[in-house]
Tab-separated table of C-alpha atoms in Angstrom:
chain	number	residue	atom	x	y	z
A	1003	UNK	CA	112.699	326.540	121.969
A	1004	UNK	CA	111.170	328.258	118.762
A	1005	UNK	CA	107.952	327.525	118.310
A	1006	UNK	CA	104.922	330.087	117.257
A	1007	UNK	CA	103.462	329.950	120.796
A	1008	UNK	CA	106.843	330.754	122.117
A	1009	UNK	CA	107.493	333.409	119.565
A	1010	UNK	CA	103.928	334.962	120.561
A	1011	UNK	CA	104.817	334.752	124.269
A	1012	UNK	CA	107.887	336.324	124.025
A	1013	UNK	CA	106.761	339.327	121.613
A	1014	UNK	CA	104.140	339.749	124.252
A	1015	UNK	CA	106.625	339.740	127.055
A	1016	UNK	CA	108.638	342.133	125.642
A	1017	UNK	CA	105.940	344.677	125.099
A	1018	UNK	CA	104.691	344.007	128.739
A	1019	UNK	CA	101.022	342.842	127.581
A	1020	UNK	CA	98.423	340.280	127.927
A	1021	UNK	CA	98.043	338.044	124.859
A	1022	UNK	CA	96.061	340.123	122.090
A	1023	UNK	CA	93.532	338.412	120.297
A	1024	UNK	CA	95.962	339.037	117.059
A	1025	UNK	CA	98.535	336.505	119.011
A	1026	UNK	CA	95.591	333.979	119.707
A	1027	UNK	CA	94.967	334.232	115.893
A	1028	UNK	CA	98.448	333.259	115.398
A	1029	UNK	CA	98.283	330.171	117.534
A	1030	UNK	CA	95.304	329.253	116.643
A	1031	UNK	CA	96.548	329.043	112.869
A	1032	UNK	CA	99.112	327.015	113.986
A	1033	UNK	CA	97.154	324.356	115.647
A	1034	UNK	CA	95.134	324.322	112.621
A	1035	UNK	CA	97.949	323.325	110.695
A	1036	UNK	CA	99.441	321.186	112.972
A	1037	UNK	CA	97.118	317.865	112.296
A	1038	UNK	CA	99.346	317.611	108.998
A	1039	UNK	CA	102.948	317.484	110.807
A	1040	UNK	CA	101.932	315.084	113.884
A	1041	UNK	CA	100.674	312.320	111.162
A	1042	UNK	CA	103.976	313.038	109.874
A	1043	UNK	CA	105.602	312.702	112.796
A	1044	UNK	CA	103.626	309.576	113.844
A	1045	UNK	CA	104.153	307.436	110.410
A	1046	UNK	CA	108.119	308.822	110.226
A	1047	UNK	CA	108.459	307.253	113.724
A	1048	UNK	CA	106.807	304.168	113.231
A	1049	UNK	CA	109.030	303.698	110.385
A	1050	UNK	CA	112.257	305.502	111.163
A	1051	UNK	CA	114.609	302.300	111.053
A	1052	UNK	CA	113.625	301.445	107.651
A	1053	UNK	CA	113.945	304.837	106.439
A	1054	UNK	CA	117.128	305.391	107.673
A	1055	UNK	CA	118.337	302.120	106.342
A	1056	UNK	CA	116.856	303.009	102.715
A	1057	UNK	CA	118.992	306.370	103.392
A	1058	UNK	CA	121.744	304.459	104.202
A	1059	UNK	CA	121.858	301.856	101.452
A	1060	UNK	CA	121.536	304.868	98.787
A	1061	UNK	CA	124.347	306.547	99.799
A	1062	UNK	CA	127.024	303.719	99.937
A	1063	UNK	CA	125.267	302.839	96.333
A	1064	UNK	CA	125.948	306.124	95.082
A	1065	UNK	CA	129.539	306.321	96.654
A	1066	UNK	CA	130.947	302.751	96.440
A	1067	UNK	CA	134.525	304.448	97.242
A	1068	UNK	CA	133.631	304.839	101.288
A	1069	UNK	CA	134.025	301.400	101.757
A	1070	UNK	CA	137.782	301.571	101.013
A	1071	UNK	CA	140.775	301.576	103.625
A	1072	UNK	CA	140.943	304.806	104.909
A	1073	UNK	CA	137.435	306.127	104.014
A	1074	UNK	CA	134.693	307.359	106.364
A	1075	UNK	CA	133.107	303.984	105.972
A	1076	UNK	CA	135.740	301.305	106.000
A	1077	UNK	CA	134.673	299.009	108.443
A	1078	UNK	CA	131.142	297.741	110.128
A	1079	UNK	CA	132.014	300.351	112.841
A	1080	UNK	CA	132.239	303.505	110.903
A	1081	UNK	CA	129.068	302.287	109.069
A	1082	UNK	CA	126.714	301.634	112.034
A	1083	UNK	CA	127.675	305.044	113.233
A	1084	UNK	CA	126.856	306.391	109.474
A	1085	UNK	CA	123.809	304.603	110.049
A	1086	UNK	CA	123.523	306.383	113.306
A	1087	UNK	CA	123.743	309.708	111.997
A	1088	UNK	CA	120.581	309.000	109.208
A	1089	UNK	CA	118.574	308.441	111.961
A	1090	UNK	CA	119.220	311.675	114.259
A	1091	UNK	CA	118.730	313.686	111.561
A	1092	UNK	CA	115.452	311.537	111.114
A	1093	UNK	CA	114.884	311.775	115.105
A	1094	UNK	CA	115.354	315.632	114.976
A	1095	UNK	CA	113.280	315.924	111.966
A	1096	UNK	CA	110.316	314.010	113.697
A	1097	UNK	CA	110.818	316.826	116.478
A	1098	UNK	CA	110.645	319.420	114.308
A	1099	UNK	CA	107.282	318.258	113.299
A	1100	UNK	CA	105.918	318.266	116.693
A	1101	UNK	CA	107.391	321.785	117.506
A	1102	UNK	CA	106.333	322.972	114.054
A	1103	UNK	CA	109.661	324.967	113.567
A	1104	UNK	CA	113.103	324.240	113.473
A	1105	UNK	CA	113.672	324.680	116.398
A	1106	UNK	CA	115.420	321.153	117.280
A	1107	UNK	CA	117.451	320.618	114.030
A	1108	UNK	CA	118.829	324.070	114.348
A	1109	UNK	CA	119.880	323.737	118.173
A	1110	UNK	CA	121.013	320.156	118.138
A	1111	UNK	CA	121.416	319.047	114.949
A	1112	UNK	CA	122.895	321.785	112.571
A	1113	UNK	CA	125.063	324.250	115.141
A	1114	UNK	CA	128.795	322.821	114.969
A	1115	UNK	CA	127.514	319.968	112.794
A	1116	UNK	CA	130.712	321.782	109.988
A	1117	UNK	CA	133.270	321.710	112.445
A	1118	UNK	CA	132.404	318.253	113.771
A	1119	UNK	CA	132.557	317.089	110.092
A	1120	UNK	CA	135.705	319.025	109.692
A	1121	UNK	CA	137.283	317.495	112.613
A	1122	UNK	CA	136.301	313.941	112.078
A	1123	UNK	CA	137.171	314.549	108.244
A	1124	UNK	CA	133.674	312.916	106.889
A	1125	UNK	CA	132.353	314.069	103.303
A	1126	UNK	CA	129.155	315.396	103.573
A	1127	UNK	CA	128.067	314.530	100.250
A	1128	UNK	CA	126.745	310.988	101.329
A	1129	UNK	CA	124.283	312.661	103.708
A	1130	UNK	CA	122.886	314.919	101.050
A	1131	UNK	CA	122.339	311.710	98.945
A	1132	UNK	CA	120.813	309.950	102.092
A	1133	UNK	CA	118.391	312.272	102.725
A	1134	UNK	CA	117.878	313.209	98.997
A	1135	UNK	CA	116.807	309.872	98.567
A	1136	UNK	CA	114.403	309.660	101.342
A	1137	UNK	CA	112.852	312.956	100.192
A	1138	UNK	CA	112.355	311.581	96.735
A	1139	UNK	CA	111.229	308.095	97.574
A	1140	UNK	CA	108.598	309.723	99.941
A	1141	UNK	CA	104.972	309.161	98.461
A	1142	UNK	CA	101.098	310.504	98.853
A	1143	UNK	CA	99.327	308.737	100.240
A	1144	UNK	CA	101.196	305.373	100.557
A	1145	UNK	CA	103.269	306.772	103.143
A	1146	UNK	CA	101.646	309.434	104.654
A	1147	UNK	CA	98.616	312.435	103.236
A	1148	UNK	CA	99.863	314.707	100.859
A	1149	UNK	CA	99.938	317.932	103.406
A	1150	UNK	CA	101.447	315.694	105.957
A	1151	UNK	CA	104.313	314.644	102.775
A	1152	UNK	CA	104.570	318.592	102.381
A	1153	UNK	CA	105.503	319.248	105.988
A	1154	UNK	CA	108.464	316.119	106.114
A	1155	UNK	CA	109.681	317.024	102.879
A	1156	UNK	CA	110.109	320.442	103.738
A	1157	UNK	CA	112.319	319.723	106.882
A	1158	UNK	CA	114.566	317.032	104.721
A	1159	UNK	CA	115.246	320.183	102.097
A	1160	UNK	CA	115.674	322.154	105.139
A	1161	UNK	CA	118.477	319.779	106.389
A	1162	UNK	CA	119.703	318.903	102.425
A	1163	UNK	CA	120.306	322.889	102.592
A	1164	UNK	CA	121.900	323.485	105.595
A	1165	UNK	CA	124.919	320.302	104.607
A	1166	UNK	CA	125.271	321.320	101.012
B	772	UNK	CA	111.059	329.055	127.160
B	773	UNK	CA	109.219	325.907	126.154
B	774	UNK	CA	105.298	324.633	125.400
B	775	UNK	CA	103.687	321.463	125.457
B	776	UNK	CA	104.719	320.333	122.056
B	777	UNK	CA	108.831	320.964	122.666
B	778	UNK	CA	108.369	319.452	126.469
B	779	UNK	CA	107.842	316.648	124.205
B	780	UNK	CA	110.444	316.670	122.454
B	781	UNK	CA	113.142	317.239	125.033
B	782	UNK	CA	111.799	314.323	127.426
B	783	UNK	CA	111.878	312.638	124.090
B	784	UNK	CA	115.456	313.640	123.354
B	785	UNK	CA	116.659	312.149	126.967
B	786	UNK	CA	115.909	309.021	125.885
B	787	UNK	CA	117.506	309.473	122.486
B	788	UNK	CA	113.946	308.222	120.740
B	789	UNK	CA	111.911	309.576	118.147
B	790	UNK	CA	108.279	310.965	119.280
B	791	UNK	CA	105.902	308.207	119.217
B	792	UNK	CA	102.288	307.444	118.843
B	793	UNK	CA	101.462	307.383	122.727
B	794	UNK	CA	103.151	310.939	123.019
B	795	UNK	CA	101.526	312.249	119.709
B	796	UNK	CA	98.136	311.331	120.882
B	797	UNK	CA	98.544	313.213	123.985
B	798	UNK	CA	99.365	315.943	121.906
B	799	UNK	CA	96.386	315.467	119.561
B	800	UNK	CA	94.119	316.066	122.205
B	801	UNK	CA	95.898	319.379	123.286
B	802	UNK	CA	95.189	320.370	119.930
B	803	UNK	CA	91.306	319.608	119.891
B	804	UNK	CA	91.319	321.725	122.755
B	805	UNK	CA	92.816	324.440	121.024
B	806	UNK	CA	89.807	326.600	120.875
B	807	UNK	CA	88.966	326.194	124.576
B	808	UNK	CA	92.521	326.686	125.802
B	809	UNK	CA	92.626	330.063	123.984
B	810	UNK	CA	88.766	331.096	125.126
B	811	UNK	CA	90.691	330.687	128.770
B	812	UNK	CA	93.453	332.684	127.714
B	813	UNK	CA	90.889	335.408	126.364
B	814	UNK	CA	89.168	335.341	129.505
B	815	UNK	CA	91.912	336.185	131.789
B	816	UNK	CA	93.307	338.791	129.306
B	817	UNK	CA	89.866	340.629	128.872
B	818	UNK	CA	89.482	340.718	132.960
B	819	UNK	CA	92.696	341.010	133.857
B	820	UNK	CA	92.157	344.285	135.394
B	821	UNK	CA	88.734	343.428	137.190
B	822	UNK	CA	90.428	339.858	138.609
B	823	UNK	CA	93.758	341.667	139.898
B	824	UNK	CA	91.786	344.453	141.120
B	825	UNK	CA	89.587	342.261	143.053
B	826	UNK	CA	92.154	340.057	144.490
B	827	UNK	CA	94.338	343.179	145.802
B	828	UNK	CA	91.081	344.837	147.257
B	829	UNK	CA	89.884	341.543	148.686
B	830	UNK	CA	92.977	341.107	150.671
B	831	UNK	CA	93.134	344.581	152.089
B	832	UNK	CA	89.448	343.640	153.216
B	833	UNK	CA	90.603	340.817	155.326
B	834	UNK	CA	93.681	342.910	156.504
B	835	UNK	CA	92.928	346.250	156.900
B	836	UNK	CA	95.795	346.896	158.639
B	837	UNK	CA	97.587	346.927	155.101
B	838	UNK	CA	96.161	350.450	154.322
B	839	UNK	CA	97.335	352.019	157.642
B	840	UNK	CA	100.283	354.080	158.443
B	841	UNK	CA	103.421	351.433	158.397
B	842	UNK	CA	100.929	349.077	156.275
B	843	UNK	CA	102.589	347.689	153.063
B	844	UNK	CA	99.653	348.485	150.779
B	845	UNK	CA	100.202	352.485	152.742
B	846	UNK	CA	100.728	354.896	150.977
B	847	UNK	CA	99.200	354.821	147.138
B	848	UNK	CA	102.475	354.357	145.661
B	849	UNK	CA	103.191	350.886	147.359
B	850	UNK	CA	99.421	350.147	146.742
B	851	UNK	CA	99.968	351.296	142.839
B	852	UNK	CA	103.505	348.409	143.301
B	853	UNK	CA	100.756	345.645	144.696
B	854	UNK	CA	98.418	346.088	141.653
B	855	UNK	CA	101.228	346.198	139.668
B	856	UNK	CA	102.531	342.614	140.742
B	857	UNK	CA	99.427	341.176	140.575
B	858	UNK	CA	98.854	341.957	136.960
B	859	UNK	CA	102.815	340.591	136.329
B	860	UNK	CA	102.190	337.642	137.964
B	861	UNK	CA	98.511	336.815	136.129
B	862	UNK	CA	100.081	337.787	132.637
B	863	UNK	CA	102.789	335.196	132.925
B	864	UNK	CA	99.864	333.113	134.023
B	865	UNK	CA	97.860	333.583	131.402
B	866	UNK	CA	101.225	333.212	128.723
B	867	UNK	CA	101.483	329.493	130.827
B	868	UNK	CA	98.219	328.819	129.990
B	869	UNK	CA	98.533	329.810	126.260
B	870	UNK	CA	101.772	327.665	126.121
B	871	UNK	CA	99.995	324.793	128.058
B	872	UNK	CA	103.255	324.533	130.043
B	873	UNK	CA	104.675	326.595	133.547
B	874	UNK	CA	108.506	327.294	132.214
B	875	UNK	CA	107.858	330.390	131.028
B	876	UNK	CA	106.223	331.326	134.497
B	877	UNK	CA	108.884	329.485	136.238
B	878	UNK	CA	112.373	331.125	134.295
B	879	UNK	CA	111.013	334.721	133.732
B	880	UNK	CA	108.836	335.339	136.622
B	881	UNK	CA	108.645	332.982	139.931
B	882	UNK	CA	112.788	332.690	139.257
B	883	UNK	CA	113.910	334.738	142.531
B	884	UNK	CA	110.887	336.626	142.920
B	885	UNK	CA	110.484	335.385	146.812
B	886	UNK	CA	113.815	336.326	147.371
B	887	UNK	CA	113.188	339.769	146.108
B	888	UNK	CA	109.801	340.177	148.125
B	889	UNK	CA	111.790	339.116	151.298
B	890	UNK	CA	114.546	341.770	150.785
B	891	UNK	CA	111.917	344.373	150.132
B	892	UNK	CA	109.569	343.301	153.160
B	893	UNK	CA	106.806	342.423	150.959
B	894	UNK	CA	104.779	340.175	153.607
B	895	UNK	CA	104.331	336.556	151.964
B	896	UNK	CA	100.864	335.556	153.245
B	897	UNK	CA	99.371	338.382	151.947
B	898	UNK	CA	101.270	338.099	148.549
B	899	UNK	CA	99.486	334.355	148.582
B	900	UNK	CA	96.048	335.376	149.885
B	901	UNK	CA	95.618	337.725	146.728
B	902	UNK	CA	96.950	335.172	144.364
B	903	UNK	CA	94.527	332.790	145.673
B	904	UNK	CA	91.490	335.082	144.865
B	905	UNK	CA	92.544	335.696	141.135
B	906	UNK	CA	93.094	331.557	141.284
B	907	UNK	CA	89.416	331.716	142.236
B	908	UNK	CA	88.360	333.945	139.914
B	909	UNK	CA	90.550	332.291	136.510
B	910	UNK	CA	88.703	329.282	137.522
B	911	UNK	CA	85.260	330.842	137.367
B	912	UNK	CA	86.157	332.912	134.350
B	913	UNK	CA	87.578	329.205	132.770
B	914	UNK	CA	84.351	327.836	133.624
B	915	UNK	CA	82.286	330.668	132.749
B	916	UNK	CA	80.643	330.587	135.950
B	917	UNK	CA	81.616	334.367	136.887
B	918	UNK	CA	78.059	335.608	137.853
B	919	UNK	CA	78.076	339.133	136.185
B	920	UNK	CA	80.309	338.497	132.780
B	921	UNK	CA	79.252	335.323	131.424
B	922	UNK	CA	80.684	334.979	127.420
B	923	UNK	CA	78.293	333.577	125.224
B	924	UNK	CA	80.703	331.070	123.335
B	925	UNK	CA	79.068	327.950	122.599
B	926	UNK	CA	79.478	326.278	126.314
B	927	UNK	CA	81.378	322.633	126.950
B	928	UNK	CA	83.406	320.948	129.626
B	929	UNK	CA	86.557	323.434	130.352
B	930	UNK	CA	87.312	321.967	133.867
B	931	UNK	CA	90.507	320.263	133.134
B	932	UNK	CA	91.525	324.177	131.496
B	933	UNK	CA	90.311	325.691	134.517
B	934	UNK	CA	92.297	322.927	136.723
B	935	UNK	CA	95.544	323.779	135.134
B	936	UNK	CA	95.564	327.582	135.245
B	937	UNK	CA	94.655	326.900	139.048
B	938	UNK	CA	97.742	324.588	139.030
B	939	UNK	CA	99.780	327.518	137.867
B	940	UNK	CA	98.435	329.889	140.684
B	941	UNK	CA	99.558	327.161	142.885
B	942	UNK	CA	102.801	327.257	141.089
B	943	UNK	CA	103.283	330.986	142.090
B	944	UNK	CA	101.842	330.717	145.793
B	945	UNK	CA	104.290	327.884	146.770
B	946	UNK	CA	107.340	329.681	145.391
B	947	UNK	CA	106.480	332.685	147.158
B	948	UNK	CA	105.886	330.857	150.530
C-alpha cells in the first residue's frame, strides 16, 4: 500500500541499494508530520457515527426528492445503507490518515466506485453534499488542532473530487 | 508491500472498523521512536559491507571445507554469489526494519528463495550459520555495542529496535531451513 516508507523502499529496491540517508530524510519528514493526521484520525473515530449522521441528515435536507417512490432513498432500507456508505468513506478516510496517503480510499474506496453507482443507478450528488457538509462544519480547535483540521479536510476534498 | 501504519489499517479493515485510540497509540509510540528506528537503519546500511563480509568469512572459518575443491564457497565466483546473497538478504532486512514490518522481506525476498537454494545445492546450514552472525552483529550495531565503530549519537535504550531486526534474521533463517 502507498505510503512514503513504501515508496522509499521500493525506489530503493529498484535501484538495488541500501536506504540512503536522502530516503531516511524522507521518512523522517513524514513522521514529523504525522502527529497532525493520527489526532485526526483518533477524534474522527471517536466521533465517526455522529459525523456520518450530520452527513447524512444534510444531504436528504438538501435533496428532499430521494425520499420519493422510486428514488435511491425510498424506504428505511435504502437509507441505512446511504447511511452506510457516509461512514466508509469516513472509515477509509480515517485510514488514510494513518497511512498518510491515499492509499486506502484509492484501492477500496474510489476504483469501480462509477460503475457500482452506474449499476445500482444512485446520484452521486448527495454524497458530494454529505461530505461537503462535513468538510465545512469541521472546526479548529473544537473538533480537532488546526494542522490536524488541514490533514481531514484535505482527504474529504480529495474524495468530494474524485465523485464530482 | 506494507509498514506498520497500513498493517493497521488492513487488520482494521477485517473488522470493518475505523482505527481507534488503542491502535493509534501503538502507533504513536512507533513514531517517538522514529529517530532511533532510522539510527538502526543507518547502522546496518553504513556496515553493510563489514557485517556481510564478516558473517560469510566467519562461516568459512568454522567450515573450511567450503573453500576446497567441490566446496560451495570454491571457486571465487561462487564465493563472489555468497557475498552477494548476504548483502540481498541484509538490505531487505534493513528495508523491514525501516518499514517496521517483515512483508516486504517476506513477498520480495524469503518468497521461494529456499526452494531456489535447494535446486542450486546451496547447503542450508551454512546459508543459516552466516545469517546468524550478521543477526549478531545488527544487534550490536542496534545497540551500539560493536567494539571498534561505536556512533556517537546521543545514546538511549534501542533494545526493543535491536530485538526486532533480530526477529527478522530469524524470519530469513527459518524460511531457509
Amino acid at each position: 500500500m502507498k505510503s512514503v516508507v513504501t515508496t522509499v523502499i521500493s525506489a530503493a529496491d529498484a535501484a538495488g541499494r541500501f536506504p540512503s540517508s536522502s530516503d531516511l530524510e524522507s521518512v523522517q519528514g513524514s513522521l514529523q508530520r504525522a502527529a497532525a493526521r493520527m489526532e485526526a484520525a483518533e477524534k474522527l473515530a471517536a466521533n465517526i457515527d455522529a459525523v456520518a449522521q450530520e452527513g447524512y441528515n444534510a444531504c436528504f435536507k438538501k435533496y428532499p426528492y430521494l425520499n420519493e417512490t422510486g428514488e435511491a432513498g425510498e424506504n428505511q432500507v435504502k437509507k441505512d445503507k446511504c447511511l452506510r456508505d457516509i461512514k466508509h468513506y469516513l472509515r477509509l478516510i480515517n485510514y488514510c490518515l494513518v497511512v498518510g496517503g491515499t492509499g486506502p480510499l484509492d484501492e477500496w474506496g474510489i476504483a469501480g466506485a462509477r460503475e457500482v453507482y452506474r449499476a445500482l443507478n444512485l446520484p452521486t450528488a448527495p454524497y458530494v453534499t454529505a461530505m461537503t457538509f462535513m468538510r465545512d462544519r469541521g472546526c479548529a480547535p473544537r473538533d480537532m488542532s488546526a494542522q490536524a483540521l488541514v490533514e481531514y479536510n484535505g482527504l474529504l476534498d480529495y474524495v468530494i473530487n474524485s465523485l464530482s | 508491500m506494507l509498514d506498520a501504519f497500513s498493517r493497521a489499517v488492513v487488520a482494521a479493515d477485517t473488522k470493518t472498523a475505523p482505527i481507534g485510540a488503542a491502535e493509534i497509540a501503538e502507533l504513536k509510540t512507533f513514531i517517538a521512536n522514529g529517530n532511533k528506528r532510522l539510527d538502526v537503519v543507518n547502522a546496518i546500511s553504513s556496515n553493510a559491507s563489514c557485517i556481510v563480509s564478516d558473517a560469510v568469512s566467519g562461516m568459512i572459518c568454522e567450515n573450511t571445507g567450503l573453500i576446497q575443491s567441490g566446496g560451495n564457497c570454491y571457486p571465487n565466483r561462487r564465493m563472489a554469489a555468497c557475498l552477494r546473497d548476504g548483502e540481498i538478504i541484509l538490505r531487505y532486512v534493513a528495508y523491514a526494519v525501516l518499514a517496521g514490518d517483515a512483508s516486504v522481506l517476506e513477498d520480495r525476498c524469503l518468497n521461494g528463495l529456499k526452494e531456489t537454494y535447494t535446486a542450486l545445492g546451496v547447503p542450508t546450514t551454512s546459508t543459516a550459520r552466516a545469517v546468524g552472525i550478521m543477526k549478531a552483529a545488527t544487534v550490536a550495531f542496534a545497540n551500539n555495542t560493536a567494539s571498534k565503530r561505536k556512533s556517537d549519537y546521543i545514546s538511549g535504550d534501542c533494545s526493543s529496535l535491536a530485538a526486532e531486526a533480530a526477529s527478522y534474521f530469524d524470519r530469513v533463517i527459518a524460511a531457509v531451513s
